[in-house]
Structure formats: structure tokens, C-alpha cells
Short mmCIF file of C-alpha atoms and ligand atoms in Angstrom, two decimals:
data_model
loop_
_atom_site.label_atom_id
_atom_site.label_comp_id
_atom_site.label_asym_id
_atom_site.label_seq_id
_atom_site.Cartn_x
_atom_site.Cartn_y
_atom_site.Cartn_z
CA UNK Z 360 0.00 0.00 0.00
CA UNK Z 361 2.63 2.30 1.33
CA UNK Z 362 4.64 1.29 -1.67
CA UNK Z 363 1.87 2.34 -4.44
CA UNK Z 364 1.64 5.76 -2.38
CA UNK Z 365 5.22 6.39 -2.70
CA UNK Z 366 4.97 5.37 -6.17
CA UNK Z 367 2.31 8.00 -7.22
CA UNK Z 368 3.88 10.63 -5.41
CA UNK Z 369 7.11 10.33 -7.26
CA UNK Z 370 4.75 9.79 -10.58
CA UNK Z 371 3.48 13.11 -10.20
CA UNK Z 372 6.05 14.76 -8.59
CA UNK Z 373 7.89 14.06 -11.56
CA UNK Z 374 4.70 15.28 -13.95
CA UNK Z 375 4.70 18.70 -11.31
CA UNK Z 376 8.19 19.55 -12.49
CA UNK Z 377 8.92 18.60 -8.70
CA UNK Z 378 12.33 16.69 -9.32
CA UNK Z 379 13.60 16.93 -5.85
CA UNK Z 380 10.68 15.52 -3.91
CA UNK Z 381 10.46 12.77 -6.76
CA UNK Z 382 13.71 12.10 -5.40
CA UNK Z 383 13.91 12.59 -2.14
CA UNK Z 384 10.33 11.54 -0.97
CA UNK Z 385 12.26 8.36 1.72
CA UNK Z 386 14.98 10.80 2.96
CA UNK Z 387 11.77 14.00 3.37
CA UNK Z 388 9.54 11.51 5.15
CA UNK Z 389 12.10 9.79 7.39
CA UNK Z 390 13.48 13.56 8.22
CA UNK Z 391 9.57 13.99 9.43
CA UNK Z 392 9.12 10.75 11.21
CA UNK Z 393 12.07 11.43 13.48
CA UNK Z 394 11.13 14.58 14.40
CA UNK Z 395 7.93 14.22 14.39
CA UNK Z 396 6.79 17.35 12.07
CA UNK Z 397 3.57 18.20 11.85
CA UNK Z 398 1.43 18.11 8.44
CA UNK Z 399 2.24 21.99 7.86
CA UNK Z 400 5.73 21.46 8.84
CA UNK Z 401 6.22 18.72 6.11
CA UNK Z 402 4.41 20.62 3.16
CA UNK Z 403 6.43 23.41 4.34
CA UNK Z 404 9.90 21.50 4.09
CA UNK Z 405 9.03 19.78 0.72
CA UNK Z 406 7.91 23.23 -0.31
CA UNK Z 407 10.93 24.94 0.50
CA UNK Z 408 13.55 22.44 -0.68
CA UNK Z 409 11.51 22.23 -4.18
CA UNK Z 410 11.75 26.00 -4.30
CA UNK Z 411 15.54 25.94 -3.44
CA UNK Z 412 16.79 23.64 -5.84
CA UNK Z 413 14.84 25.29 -8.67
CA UNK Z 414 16.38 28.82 -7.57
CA UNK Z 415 19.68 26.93 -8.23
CA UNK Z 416 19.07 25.65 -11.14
CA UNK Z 417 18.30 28.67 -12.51
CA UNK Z 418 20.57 30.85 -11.23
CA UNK Z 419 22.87 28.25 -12.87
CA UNK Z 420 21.52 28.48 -15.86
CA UNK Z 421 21.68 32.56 -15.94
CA UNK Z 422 25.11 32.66 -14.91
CA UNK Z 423 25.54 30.14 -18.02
CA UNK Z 424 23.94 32.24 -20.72
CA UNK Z 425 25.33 35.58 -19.42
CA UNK Z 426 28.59 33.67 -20.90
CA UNK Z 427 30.19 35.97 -17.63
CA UNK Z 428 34.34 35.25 -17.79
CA UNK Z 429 34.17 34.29 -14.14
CA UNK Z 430 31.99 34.37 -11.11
CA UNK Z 431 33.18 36.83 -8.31
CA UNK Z 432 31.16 38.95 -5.91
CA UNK Z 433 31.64 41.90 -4.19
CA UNK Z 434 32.72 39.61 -1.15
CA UNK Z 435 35.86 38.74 -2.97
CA UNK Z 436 36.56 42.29 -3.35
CA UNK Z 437 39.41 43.91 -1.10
CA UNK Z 438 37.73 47.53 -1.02
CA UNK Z 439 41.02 48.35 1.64
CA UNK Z 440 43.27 48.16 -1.50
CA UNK Z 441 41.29 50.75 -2.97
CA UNK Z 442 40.97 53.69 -0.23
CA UNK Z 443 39.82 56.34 -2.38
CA UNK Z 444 36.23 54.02 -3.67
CA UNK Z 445 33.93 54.52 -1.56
CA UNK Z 446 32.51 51.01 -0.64
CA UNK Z 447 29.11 52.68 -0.15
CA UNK Z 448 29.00 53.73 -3.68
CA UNK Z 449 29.29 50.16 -4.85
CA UNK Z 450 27.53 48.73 -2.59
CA UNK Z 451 23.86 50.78 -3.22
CA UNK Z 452 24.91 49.79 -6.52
CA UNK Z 453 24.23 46.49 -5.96
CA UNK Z 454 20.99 47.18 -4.81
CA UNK Z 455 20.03 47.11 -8.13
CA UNK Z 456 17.76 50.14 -8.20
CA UNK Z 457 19.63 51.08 -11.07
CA UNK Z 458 18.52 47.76 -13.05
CA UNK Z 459 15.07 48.15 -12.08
CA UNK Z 460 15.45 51.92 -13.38
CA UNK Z 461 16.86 51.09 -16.39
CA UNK Z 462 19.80 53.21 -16.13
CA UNK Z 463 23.56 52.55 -16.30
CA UNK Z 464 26.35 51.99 -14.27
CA UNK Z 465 29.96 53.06 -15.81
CA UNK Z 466 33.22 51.87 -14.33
CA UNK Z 467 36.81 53.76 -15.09
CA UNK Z 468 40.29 53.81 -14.15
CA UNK Z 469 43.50 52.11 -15.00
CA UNK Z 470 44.25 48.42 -15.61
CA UNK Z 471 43.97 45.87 -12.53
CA UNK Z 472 41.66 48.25 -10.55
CA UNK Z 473 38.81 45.71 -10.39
CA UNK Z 474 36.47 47.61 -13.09
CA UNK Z 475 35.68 43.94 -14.65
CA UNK Z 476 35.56 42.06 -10.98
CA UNK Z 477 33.03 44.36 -9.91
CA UNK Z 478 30.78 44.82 -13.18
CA UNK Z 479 31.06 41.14 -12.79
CA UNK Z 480 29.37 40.83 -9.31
CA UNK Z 481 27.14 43.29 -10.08
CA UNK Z 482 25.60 41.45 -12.79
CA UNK Z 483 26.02 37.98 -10.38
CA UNK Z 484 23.64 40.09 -7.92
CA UNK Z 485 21.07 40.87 -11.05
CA UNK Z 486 21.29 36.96 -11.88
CA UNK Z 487 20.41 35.52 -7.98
CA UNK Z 488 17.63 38.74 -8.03
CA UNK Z 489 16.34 37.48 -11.58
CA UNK Z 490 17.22 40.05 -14.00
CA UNK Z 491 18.83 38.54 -17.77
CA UNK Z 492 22.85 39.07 -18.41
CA UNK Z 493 24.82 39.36 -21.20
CA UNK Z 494 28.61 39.86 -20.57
CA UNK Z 495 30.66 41.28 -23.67
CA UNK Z 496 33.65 42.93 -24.46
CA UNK Z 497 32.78 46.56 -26.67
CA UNK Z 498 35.18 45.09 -29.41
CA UNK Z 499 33.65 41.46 -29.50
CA UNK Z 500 30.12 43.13 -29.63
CA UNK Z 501 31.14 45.06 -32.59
CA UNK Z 502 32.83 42.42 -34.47
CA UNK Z 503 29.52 40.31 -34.11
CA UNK Z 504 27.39 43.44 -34.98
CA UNK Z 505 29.87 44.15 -38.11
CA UNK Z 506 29.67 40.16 -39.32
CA UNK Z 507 26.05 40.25 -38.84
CA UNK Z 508 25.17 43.34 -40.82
CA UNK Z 509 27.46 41.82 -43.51
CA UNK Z 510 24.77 39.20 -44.17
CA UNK Z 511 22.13 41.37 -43.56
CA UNK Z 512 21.38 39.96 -39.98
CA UNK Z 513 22.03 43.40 -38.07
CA UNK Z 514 18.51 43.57 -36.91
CA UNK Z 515 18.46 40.12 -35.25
CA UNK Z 516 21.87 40.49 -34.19
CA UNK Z 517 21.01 44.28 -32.55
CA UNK Z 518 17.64 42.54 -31.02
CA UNK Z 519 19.87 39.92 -29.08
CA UNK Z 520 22.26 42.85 -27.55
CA UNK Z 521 18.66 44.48 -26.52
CA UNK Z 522 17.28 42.11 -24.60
CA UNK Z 523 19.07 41.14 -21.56
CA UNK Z 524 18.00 43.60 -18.88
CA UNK Z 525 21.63 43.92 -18.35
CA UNK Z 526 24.59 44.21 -21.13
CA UNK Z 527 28.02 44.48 -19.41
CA UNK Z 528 30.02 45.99 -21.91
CA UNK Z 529 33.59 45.39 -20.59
CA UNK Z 530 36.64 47.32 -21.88
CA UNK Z 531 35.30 50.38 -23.55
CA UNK Z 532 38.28 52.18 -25.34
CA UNK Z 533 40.96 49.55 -25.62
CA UNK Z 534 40.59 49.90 -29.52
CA UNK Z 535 39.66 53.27 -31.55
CA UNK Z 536 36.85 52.03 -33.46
CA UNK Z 537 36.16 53.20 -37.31
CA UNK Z 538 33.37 54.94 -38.11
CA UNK Z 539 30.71 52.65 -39.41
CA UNK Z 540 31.92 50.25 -36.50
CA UNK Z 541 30.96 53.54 -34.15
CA UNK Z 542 27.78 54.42 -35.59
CA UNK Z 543 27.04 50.16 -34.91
CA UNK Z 544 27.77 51.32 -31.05
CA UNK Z 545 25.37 54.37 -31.09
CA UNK Z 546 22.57 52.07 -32.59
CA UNK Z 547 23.10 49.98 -29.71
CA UNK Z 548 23.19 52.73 -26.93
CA UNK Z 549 20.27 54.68 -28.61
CA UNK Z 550 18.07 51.52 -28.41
CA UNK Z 551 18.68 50.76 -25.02
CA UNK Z 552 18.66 53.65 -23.96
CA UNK Z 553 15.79 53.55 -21.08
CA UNK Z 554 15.01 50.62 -22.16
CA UNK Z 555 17.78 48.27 -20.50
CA UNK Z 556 20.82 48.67 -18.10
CA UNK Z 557 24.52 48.91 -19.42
CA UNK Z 558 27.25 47.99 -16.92
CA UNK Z 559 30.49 49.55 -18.73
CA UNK Z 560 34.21 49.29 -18.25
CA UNK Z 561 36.60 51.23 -19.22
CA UNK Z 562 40.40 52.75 -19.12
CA UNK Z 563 39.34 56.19 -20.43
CA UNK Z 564 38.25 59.01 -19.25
CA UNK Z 565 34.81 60.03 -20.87
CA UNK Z 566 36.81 63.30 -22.12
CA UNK Z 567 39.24 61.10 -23.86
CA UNK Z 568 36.11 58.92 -25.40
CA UNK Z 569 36.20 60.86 -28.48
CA UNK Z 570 39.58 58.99 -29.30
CA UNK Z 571 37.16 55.43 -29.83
CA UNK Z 572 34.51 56.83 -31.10
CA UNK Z 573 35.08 59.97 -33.55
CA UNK Z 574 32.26 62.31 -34.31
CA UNK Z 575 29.92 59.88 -32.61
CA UNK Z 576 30.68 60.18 -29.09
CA UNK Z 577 28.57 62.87 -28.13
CA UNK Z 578 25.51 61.00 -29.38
CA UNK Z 579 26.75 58.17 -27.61
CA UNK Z 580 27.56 60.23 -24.27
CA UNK Z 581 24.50 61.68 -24.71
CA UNK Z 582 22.74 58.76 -24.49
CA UNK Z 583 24.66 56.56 -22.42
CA UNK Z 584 25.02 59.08 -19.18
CA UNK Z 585 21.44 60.84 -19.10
CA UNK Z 586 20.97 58.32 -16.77
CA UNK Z 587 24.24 56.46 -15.29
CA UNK Z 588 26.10 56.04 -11.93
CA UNK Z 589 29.68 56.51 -12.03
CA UNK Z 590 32.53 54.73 -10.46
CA UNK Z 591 35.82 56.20 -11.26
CA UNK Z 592 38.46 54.00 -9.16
CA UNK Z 593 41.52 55.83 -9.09
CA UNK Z 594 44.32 53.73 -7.61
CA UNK Z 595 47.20 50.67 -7.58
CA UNK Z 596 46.69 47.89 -9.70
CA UNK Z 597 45.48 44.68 -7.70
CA UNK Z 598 47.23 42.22 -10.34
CA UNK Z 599 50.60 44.33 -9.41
CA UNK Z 600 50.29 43.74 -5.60
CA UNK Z 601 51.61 40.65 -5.24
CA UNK Z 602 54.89 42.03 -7.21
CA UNK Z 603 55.15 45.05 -5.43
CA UNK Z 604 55.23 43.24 -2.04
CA UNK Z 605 58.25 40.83 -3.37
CA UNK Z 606 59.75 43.86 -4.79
CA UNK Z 607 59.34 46.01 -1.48
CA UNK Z 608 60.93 42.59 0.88
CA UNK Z 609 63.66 42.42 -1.81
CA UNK Z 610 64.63 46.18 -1.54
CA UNK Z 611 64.45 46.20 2.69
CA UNK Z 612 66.67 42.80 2.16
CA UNK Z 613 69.50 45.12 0.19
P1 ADP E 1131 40.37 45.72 -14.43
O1 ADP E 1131 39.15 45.22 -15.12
O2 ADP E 1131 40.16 47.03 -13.73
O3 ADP E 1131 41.58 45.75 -15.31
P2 ADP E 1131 40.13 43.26 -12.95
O4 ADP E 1131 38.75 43.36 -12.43
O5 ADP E 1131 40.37 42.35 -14.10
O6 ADP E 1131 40.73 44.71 -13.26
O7 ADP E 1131 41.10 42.83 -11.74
C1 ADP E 1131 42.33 42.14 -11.95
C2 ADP E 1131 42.41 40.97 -10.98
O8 ADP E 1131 42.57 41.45 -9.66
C3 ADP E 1131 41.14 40.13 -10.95
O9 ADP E 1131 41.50 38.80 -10.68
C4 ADP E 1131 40.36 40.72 -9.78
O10 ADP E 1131 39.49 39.76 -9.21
C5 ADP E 1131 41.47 41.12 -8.84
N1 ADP E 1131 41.16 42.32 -8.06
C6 ADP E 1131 41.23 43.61 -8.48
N2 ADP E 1131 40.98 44.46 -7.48
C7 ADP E 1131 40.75 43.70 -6.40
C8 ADP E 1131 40.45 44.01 -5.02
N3 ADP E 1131 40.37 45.28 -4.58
N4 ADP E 1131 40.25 42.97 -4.18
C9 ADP E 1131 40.36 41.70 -4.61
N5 ADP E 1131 40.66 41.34 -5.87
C10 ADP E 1131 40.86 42.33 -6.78
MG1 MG E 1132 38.94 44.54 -17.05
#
């Protein structure tokens, strides 16, 4: 008898898209024989455990898509190594009002600052809350824009960059772009524009974006900073720290 029970259960369990308690109904109902839960109790448990495995699985699956280089939070972040960034500043950021408003979030400085660690966790926070990721580099986006409009496939191929609620657009300025490969950019930043977030990186200085992207980057600017927090992180690089430690032992060792 017991055994057809179980057997149902797991039946539609399974049909329920309810893959853990179809596998775990023994271990759930010995857990609530020994300690003795009460019908509410158990629903609650099976409820719970259902709801926290699917939360996994598709957090797993975001961070998957979002094709993100690496997974790091903002718990992995040393924000003593950078005195002059103001934690708090980050931190609201990952709040996420910004996502929900549909605005932007820009990080600059030099090389090894943490500008890609920390776009990163921000869009690992807008994965756990829900929100769609795409990770990118600016020159990898416009080498897939270019070879799309080649075939006549821009519109498709700008459609995919729109719909992610957030685009991380790592390393802005590494390259000076040409201008049809600009004017790709601006049809980018004009159609997301309140539309969907942009997490940017870059080495440049917003004055010195005119260098990347010619006569365009006002439109771009324009566009791109109407609504935008920014993070300038002006100090040592982390990647150097290491070296400058050995360095600094060798040189009290002389
Ligand atoms: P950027 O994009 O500014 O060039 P990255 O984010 O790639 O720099 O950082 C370089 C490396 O150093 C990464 O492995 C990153 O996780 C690490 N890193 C940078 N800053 C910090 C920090 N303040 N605390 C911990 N790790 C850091
Ligand atoms: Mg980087």
C-alpha cells in the first residue's frame, strides 16, 4: 500500500516539475518521522527544498547564458586596497535600483583596478535577483554586430544585444573604433537607452572617449550618461600587488 503511495507521489512529482521531492520523498519523510513534524511542517519542508533547488538551477543556468568570464562577488573584493572608492557607492549599486530603473552603471580607471571584478558581481547580484545578463567585451560586440550586418542579420543580431535587462560591456576604449563600426555602437546605446541597463568598463576618461569613437561620441555620451552612476576608481593595480610586495621585501633585504 505504502509502496503504491510512494509510487504515485514520485509519478506526479515528476509530472509537477517537482524533481527533488520525486527524489527525495524516503529521505523528506524519514526527516519527518524522526522529528515528528507536523502536516504543515512537512508541506512546508518539501515546499521549501523544491523551491531551493529550482532557484539553483536557474541561477545556474543565468550565470551560463550571461557567458560571464568568471563568477566573483563583491565579497571577494578587497575595497582596503582601494581607499579612495567609496565602498558605499558600490555597494547601493548592488541594490540594483539602477537595473530596475533602467539606467547605467559606468566603471573607469586604469588596468587591474577591479572595473571587470566588480561589473562582474554586479551582474552575479542581477542573476540571484532574476534580472537577464549578457557579458561582452565593446570590441567582441562590434565584431559580431559588423559580421552580422554583412549578411544582412544586423537587426536580429542588434535585437539579441537588446534584450538582456543587463549588457556588461567590458573594456570600452581599448581599440579606436572606425566609423561605421561607431555608428554600430550608437545604434546599440540609442536603443537601449531607457530601455535596458549597461554595466560599462573602461580605461578612459569620458573626455578622452572621443579617441574610440570619432564624431559619434557625443551622441553616444549623450545617451549613455542621461541616466548612469559613475565609479571612477583611481588607484594601484590589484594584479601588481603581489609584485610590489616581493619587490618592497627584496629592496628592505638590500
Ligand atoms: P580591471 O578590469 O580594472 O583591469 P580586474 O577586475 O580584471 O581589473 O582585476 C584584476 C584581478 O585582480 C582580478 O583577478 C580581480 O578579481 C582582482 N582584483 C582587483 N581588485 C581587487 C580588489 N580590490 N580585491 C580583490 N581582488 C581584486
Ligand atoms: Mg577589465
Amino acid at each position: 500500500m505504502t509502496e503504491l503511495i510512494t509510487t504515485r507521489i514520485r509519478g506526479t512529482a515528476a509530472k509537477l516539475d517537482m524533481p527533488h521531492l520525486a527524489a527525495h520523498l524516503d529521505a523528506l519523510v524519514s526527516r519527518a518521522d524522526d522529528t515528528q513534524m507536523g502536516y504543515l511542517d512537512f508541506l512546508d519542508l518539501v515546499l521549501e527544498e523544491e523551491h531551493a533547488m529550482r532557484e539553483e538551477r536557474r541561477i545556474r543556468h543565468a550565470l551560463r547564458v550571461s557567458k560571464m568570464p568568471h563568477y566573483k562577488t563583491l565579497d571577494d573584493y578587497d575595497f582596503s586596497y582601494q581607499p579612495e572608492l567609496d565602498p558605499r557607492k558600490v555597494r547601493d549599486l548592488a541594490t540594483l535600483a539602477f537595473v530596475e530603473a533602467k539606467a547605467n552603471a559606468a566603471l573607469l580607471g586604469p588596468p587591474g583596478v577591479g572595473k571587470t571584478h566588480i561589473a562582474v558581481a554586479l551582474a552575479v547580484a542581477a542573476c540571484r535577483a532574476g534580472f537577464t545578463v549578457y557579458f561582452t567585451t565593446l570590441d567582441d560586440m562590434v565584431r559580431q554586430l559588423k559580421a552580422a550586418d554583412a549578411i544582412g542579420r544586423l537587426t536580429s543580431k542588434l535585437r539579441f544585444y537588446l534584450r538582456p535587462h543587463v549588457l556588461v560591456l567590458d573594456e570600452v576604449g581599448y581599440l579606436p573604433l572606425a566609423r561605421d563600426e561607431a555608428n554600430l555602437v550608437f545604434q546599440l546605446i540609442s536603443k537601449r537607452y531607457e530601455k535596458g541597463s549597461i554595466v560599462l568598463t573602461s580605461n578612459k576618461a569620458f573626455s578622452e572617449w572621443g579617441q574610440v569613437f570619432g564624431d559619434k561620441v557625443l551622441a553616444i555620451l549623450d545617451r549613455l550618461l542621461h541616466h548612469c552612476e559613475v565609479i571612477a576608481i583611481n588607484g594601484p593595480s590589484y594584479r601588481l600587488k603581489n609584485r610590489i610586495a616581493a619587490v618592497k621585501t627584496e629592496v628592505a633585504a638590500v
